[in-house]
XYZ file of N, CA and C in Angstrom:
450
model
N -34.953 35.329 -36.272
C -34.669 33.931 -36.469
C -33.719 33.715 -37.641
N -33.868 34.447 -38.745
C -33.020 34.300 -39.913
C -31.560 34.635 -39.603
N -31.347 35.618 -38.713
C -29.979 35.999 -38.361
C -29.286 34.871 -37.607
N -30.005 34.183 -36.730
C -29.412 33.075 -35.965
C -29.042 31.912 -36.890
N -29.892 31.642 -37.853
C -29.606 30.558 -38.804
C -28.373 30.915 -39.633
N -28.338 32.138 -40.124
C -27.194 32.573 -40.925
C -25.909 32.522 -40.103
N -25.962 32.968 -38.843
C -24.795 32.936 -37.969
C -24.358 31.500 -37.707
N -25.323 30.609 -37.498
C -25.002 29.191 -37.271
C -24.316 28.589 -38.480
N -24.802 28.910 -39.661
C -24.186 28.396 -40.892
C -22.768 28.918 -41.039
N -22.547 30.213 -40.759
C -21.206 30.793 -40.867
C -20.243 30.129 -39.889
N -20.696 29.889 -38.675
C -19.851 29.230 -37.681
C -19.522 27.810 -38.123
N -20.501 27.092 -38.619
C -20.305 25.722 -39.086
C -19.303 25.679 -40.236
N -19.445 26.586 -41.197
C -18.503 26.636 -42.316
C -17.092 26.966 -41.838
N -16.980 27.843 -40.873
C -15.670 28.177 -40.317
C -15.026 26.977 -39.651
N -15.811 26.206 -38.911
C -15.268 25.010 -38.255
C -14.856 23.958 -39.272
N -15.641 23.772 -40.315
C -15.300 22.804 -41.364
C -14.013 23.235 -42.062
N -13.875 24.514 -42.345
C -12.655 25.023 -42.990
C -11.434 24.804 -42.130
N -11.562 24.972 -40.824
C -10.428 24.760 -39.920
C -10.051 23.286 -39.841
N -10.999 22.406 -40.018
C -10.725 20.978 -39.899
C -10.159 20.388 -41.184
N -10.286 21.086 -42.306
C -9.796 20.554 -43.575
C -8.279 20.675 -43.640
N -7.576 19.622 -44.126
C -6.128 19.702 -44.242
C -5.745 20.705 -45.318
N -4.624 21.411 -45.107
C -4.175 22.352 -46.115
C -3.435 21.606 -47.223
N -3.081 22.308 -48.274
C -2.476 21.685 -49.445
C -1.160 21.009 -49.100
N -0.301 21.644 -48.283
C 0.981 21.017 -47.955
C 0.783 19.738 -47.151
N -0.251 19.688 -46.298
C -0.541 18.454 -45.568
C -1.014 17.374 -46.528
N -1.813 17.748 -47.530
C -2.262 16.761 -48.507
C -1.089 16.219 -49.303
N -0.129 17.068 -49.682
C 1.057 16.598 -50.393
C 1.856 15.681 -49.492
N 2.043 16.087 -48.246
C 2.856 15.301 -47.323
C 2.248 13.946 -47.019
N 0.933 13.854 -46.997
C 0.290 12.591 -46.651
C -0.226 11.837 -47.860
N -0.265 12.487 -49.018
C -0.799 11.831 -50.198
C -2.310 11.729 -50.182
N -2.969 12.607 -49.449
C -4.421 12.557 -49.322
C -5.099 12.716 -50.681
N -6.224 12.088 -50.829
C -7.069 12.194 -52.013
C -6.442 11.612 -53.275
N -5.510 10.678 -53.158
C -4.877 10.082 -54.316
C -4.902 8.560 -54.196
N -6.037 7.919 -54.440
C -6.134 6.483 -54.226
C -5.381 5.644 -55.251
N -5.064 6.177 -56.435
C -4.445 5.389 -57.490
C -2.967 5.697 -57.682
N -2.284 6.128 -56.648
C -0.877 6.491 -56.756
C -0.035 5.272 -57.100
N 1.021 5.512 -57.882
C 1.925 4.438 -58.266
C 2.884 4.133 -57.119
N 3.125 2.857 -56.898
C 4.046 2.417 -55.857
C 5.393 2.128 -56.501
N 6.453 2.621 -55.907
C 7.808 2.318 -56.369
C 8.236 1.047 -55.650
N 8.475 0.006 -56.398
C 8.724 -1.306 -55.806
C 10.205 -1.644 -55.687
N 11.019 -0.656 -55.410
C 12.437 -0.876 -55.165
C 12.942 0.249 -54.270
N 13.996 0.018 -53.536
C 14.535 1.087 -52.689
C 15.037 2.262 -53.536
N 14.693 3.457 -53.085
C 15.152 4.691 -53.736
C 15.951 5.488 -52.709
N 16.972 6.195 -53.190
C 17.904 6.889 -52.314
C 18.090 8.335 -52.744
N 18.312 9.195 -51.765
C 18.785 10.542 -52.013
C 20.291 10.398 -52.220
N 20.769 10.749 -53.401
C 22.186 10.565 -53.740
C 22.736 11.904 -54.192
N 23.853 12.300 -53.603
C 24.410 13.598 -53.958
C 25.851 13.742 -53.546
N 26.353 14.955 -53.702
C 27.748 15.226 -53.344
C 28.001 14.979 -51.859
N 26.980 15.091 -51.026
C 27.104 14.865 -49.583
C 27.228 13.381 -49.239
N 26.857 12.479 -50.172
C 26.970 11.034 -49.945
C 27.952 10.394 -50.921
N 28.738 11.234 -51.596
C 29.640 10.784 -52.654
C 28.880 10.022 -53.733
N 27.622 10.362 -53.916
C 26.725 9.814 -54.922
C 26.406 8.340 -54.699
N 26.728 7.813 -53.522
C 26.442 6.422 -53.201
C 24.994 6.265 -52.730
N 24.487 5.035 -52.836
C 23.159 4.692 -52.317
C 23.352 4.203 -50.886
N 23.261 5.118 -49.924
C 23.485 4.799 -48.515
C 22.148 4.612 -47.797
N 22.124 3.633 -46.896
C 20.902 3.324 -46.153
C 20.323 4.512 -45.414
N 21.175 5.371 -44.888
C 20.690 6.541 -44.146
C 19.880 7.482 -45.045
N 20.132 7.423 -46.346
C 19.432 8.288 -47.293
C 18.365 7.548 -48.107
N 17.928 6.387 -47.634
C 16.865 5.664 -48.332
C 15.530 6.344 -48.062
N 14.764 6.595 -49.110
C 13.451 7.207 -48.960
C 12.491 6.221 -48.326
N 11.646 6.736 -47.458
C 10.656 5.928 -46.754
C 9.274 6.237 -47.317
N 8.490 5.199 -47.624
C 7.132 5.445 -48.124
C 6.243 6.033 -47.034
N 5.484 7.052 -47.398
C 4.545 7.694 -46.479
C 3.110 7.348 -46.835
N 2.918 6.607 -47.919
C 1.587 6.238 -48.381
C 1.183 7.022 -49.602
N 0.410 6.391 -50.463
C -0.156 7.030 -51.649
C 0.864 7.739 -52.535
N 2.007 7.115 -52.770
C 2.972 7.667 -53.714
C 3.871 8.765 -53.181
N 3.909 8.963 -51.883
C 4.770 9.973 -51.270
C 5.922 9.259 -50.566
N 7.156 9.701 -50.838
C 8.364 9.118 -50.250
C 9.220 10.247 -49.695
N 9.767 10.050 -48.477
C 10.557 11.117 -47.861
C 11.848 10.578 -47.248
N 12.778 11.500 -47.080
C 14.031 11.213 -46.393
C 14.516 12.528 -45.776
N 15.273 12.412 -44.699
C 15.852 13.599 -44.053
C 17.336 13.673 -44.381
N 17.818 14.894 -44.583
C 19.247 15.123 -44.829
C 19.674 16.347 -44.033
N 20.899 16.301 -43.562
C 21.440 17.421 -42.790
C 22.411 18.194 -43.670
N 22.060 19.445 -43.939
C 22.899 20.329 -44.741
C 23.528 21.345 -43.788
N 24.830 21.281 -43.647
C 25.519 22.046 -42.607
C 26.268 23.282 -43.112
N 26.210 23.563 -44.398
C 26.941 24.711 -44.937
C 25.992 25.667 -45.640
N 25.469 26.666 -44.901
C 24.586 27.648 -45.542
C 25.312 28.332 -46.706
N 24.613 28.514 -47.806
C 25.188 29.164 -48.977
C 25.885 28.201 -49.926
N 26.158 26.983 -49.489
C 26.779 25.978 -50.359
C 25.704 25.384 -51.261
N 26.057 25.133 -52.505
C 25.144 24.477 -53.428
C 25.308 22.966 -53.268
N 24.238 22.308 -52.846
C 24.222 20.851 -52.735
C 23.568 20.299 -53.997
N 24.239 19.357 -54.645
C 23.665 18.704 -55.817
C 23.177 17.325 -55.417
N 22.014 16.928 -55.953
C 21.483 15.613 -55.613
C 20.515 15.116 -56.673
N 20.274 13.812 -56.624
C 19.246 13.142 -57.412
C 18.558 12.147 -56.490
N 17.456 11.620 -56.934
C 16.797 10.520 -56.246
C 16.831 9.351 -57.223
N 17.462 8.251 -56.804
C 17.654 7.132 -57.725
C 17.730 5.812 -56.966
N 17.564 4.732 -57.704
C 17.758 3.414 -57.116
C 19.264 3.109 -57.069
N 19.631 1.921 -56.616
C 21.046 1.580 -56.465
C 21.795 1.555 -57.789
N 21.131 1.173 -58.867
C 21.808 0.969 -60.148
C 21.645 2.152 -61.111
N 21.074 3.250 -60.671
C 20.795 4.385 -61.545
C 19.949 3.930 -62.739
N 18.972 3.076 -62.515
C 18.170 2.478 -63.587
C 17.288 3.498 -64.287
N 17.064 3.268 -65.587
C 16.143 4.109 -66.340
C 14.758 3.999 -65.717
N 14.108 5.126 -65.537
C 12.800 5.174 -64.891
C 12.893 5.342 -63.386
N 14.095 5.190 -62.830
C 14.318 5.313 -61.381
C 15.545 6.187 -61.103
N 15.792 7.128 -61.971
C 16.947 8.021 -61.882
C 16.408 9.439 -62.038
N 15.952 10.022 -60.923
C 15.168 11.260 -60.958
C 16.015 12.501 -60.716
N 16.089 13.336 -61.725
C 16.719 14.641 -61.637
C 15.719 15.690 -62.091
N 16.218 16.884 -62.347
C 15.291 17.952 -62.714
C 14.758 17.773 -64.136
N 13.554 18.290 -64.341
C 12.945 18.245 -65.670
C 13.214 19.522 -66.439
N 13.042 20.689 -65.810
C 13.156 21.947 -66.535
C 14.304 22.819 -66.048
N 14.527 22.858 -64.746
C 15.584 23.697 -64.186
C 16.138 23.022 -62.943
N 17.431 23.188 -62.708
C 18.080 22.463 -61.612
C 17.836 23.071 -60.239
N 17.708 24.399 -60.163
C 17.588 25.059 -58.857
C 16.259 24.730 -58.207
N 16.333 24.296 -56.959
C 15.130 23.962 -56.205
C 15.080 24.878 -54.986
N 13.895 25.404 -54.703
C 13.735 26.295 -53.560
C 12.821 25.643 -52.532
N 12.907 26.125 -51.314
C 12.122 25.546 -50.228
C 10.636 25.527 -50.547
N 10.011 24.419 -50.251
C 8.574 24.185 -50.267
C 7.959 24.192 -51.678
N 8.620 24.713 -52.660
C 8.052 24.787 -54.005
C 8.313 23.470 -54.743
N 7.255 22.728 -55.107
C 7.453 21.480 -55.835
C 8.156 21.727 -57.173
N 9.137 20.895 -57.456
C 9.928 21.010 -58.682
C 9.695 19.758 -59.528
N 9.270 19.888 -60.787
C 9.059 18.716 -61.632
C 10.352 17.915 -61.802
N 10.203 16.589 -61.762
C 11.350 15.697 -61.907
C 11.214 14.873 -63.180
N 12.353 14.454 -63.691
C 12.433 13.542 -64.826
C 13.169 12.307 -64.323
N 12.500 11.177 -64.280
C 13.108 9.960 -63.726
C 13.777 9.093 -64.787
N 14.015 9.657 -65.941
C 14.735 8.980 -67.022
C 15.964 9.775 -67.442
N 16.456 10.619 -66.560
C 17.570 11.478 -66.916
C 18.893 10.892 -66.434
N 19.971 11.248 -67.104
C 21.288 10.762 -66.708
C 22.022 11.812 -65.879
N 22.004 13.060 -66.320
C 22.838 14.090 -65.700
C 22.106 15.167 -64.923
N 20.831 15.329 -65.064
C 20.130 16.494 -64.529
C 20.010 16.472 -63.008
N 21.040 16.926 -62.323
C 21.045 16.960 -60.862
C 20.294 18.185 -60.366
N 19.508 17.988 -59.307
C 18.908 19.131 -58.626
C 20.018 19.878 -57.891
N 19.837 21.170 -57.706
C 20.758 21.930 -56.868
C 19.933 22.714 -55.850
N 20.388 22.655 -54.606
C 19.702 23.320 -53.510
C 20.725 24.052 -52.665
N 20.444 25.307 -52.355
C 21.333 26.137 -51.547
C 20.592 26.546 -50.281
N 20.883 25.873 -49.152
C 20.187 26.240 -47.908
C 20.665 27.585 -47.387
N 19.759 28.330 -46.777
C 20.150 29.597 -46.163
C 20.503 29.417 -44.692
N 20.151 28.239 -44.134
C 20.469 27.931 -42.737
C 20.948 26.489 -42.666
N 21.849 26.207 -41.736
C 22.244 24.818 -41.554
C 21.168 24.102 -40.755
N 21.071 22.798 -40.974
C 20.079 22.024 -40.234
C 19.535 20.865 -41.031
N 18.446 20.311 -40.527
C 17.796 19.160 -41.134
C 16.750 19.620 -42.141
N 16.710 18.903 -43.260
C 15.749 19.176 -44.317
C 15.061 17.872 -44.702
N 13.802 17.975 -45.088
C 13.046 16.816 -45.558
C 12.910 16.931 -47.070
N 13.352 15.891 -47.759
C 13.245 15.832 -49.210
C 12.130 14.835 -49.532
N 11.174 15.265 -50.327
C 10.006 14.463 -50.658
C 9.960 14.196 -52.154
N 9.737 12.929 -52.504
C 9.431 12.556 -53.879
C 7.934 12.291 -53.922
N 7.207 13.135 -54.635
C 5.765 12.993 -54.800
C 5.552 12.239 -56.109
N 5.251 10.941 -55.991
C 5.140 10.053 -57.149
C 3.689 9.648 -57.392
N 2.765 10.488 -56.891
C 1.348 10.172 -57.075
C 0.981 10.128 -58.548
N 1.596 10.959 -59.352
C 1.425 10.930 -60.800
C 2.773 10.529 -61.381
N 2.923 9.259 -61.725
C 4.213 8.739 -62.206
C 4.680 9.436 -63.476
N 3.780 10.043 -64.218
C 4.167 10.775 -65.429
C 4.635 12.190 -65.120
N 4.399 12.643 -63.906
C 4.790 13.994 -63.507
C 5.251 13.992 -62.035
N 6.336 13.262 -61.730
C 6.802 13.256 -60.341
C 7.334 14.637 -59.936
N 7.251 14.918 -58.642
C 7.693 16.209 -58.120
C 8.651 15.966 -56.954
N 9.596 16.891 -56.779
C 10.513 16.855 -55.649
C 10.313 18.138 -54.852
N 10.264 17.981 -53.518
C 10.026 19.110 -52.625
C 11.063 19.060 -51.510
N 11.640 20.209 -51.175
C 12.572 20.321 -50.052
C 11.946 21.252 -49.025
N 11.925 20.784 -47.758
C 11.364 21.582 -46.668
C 12.304 21.523 -45.472
N 12.324 22.586 -44.671
C 13.050 22.533 -43.385
C 12.324 21.576 -42.480
N 13.094 20.781 -41.776
C 12.487 19.791 -40.884
C 12.563 20.237 -39.437
């Protein structure tokens, strides 16, 4: 009887583990962050690919709980793309570039500084295609930028 109970518990734990969202899903959806700060103005992915303009196609869309995303098509593998996330006026507090280092790699969250003037992120895709750029603003004192293949 004890073996059946132990086996039942192991199966139950395995099913619960499979049903739990992984960390990247929690980042993407903003799960478990009820007090996330809301950005109350349009924010844009601005870079050399948009001539640094605030274009509607590059406006970040809120995903809930302080997560904002936009898609960009990078068509030159090996080219360094420079970008920031900012509002239309490059306002202080809404002008997000790198905090410690400019190079950003796939899937690895990179700390951002939203009070910077010059600190552009740099990303070098290894393949051409669509990429999703995420601003994780759940902690307004420590925003993060993430680039993923879409």
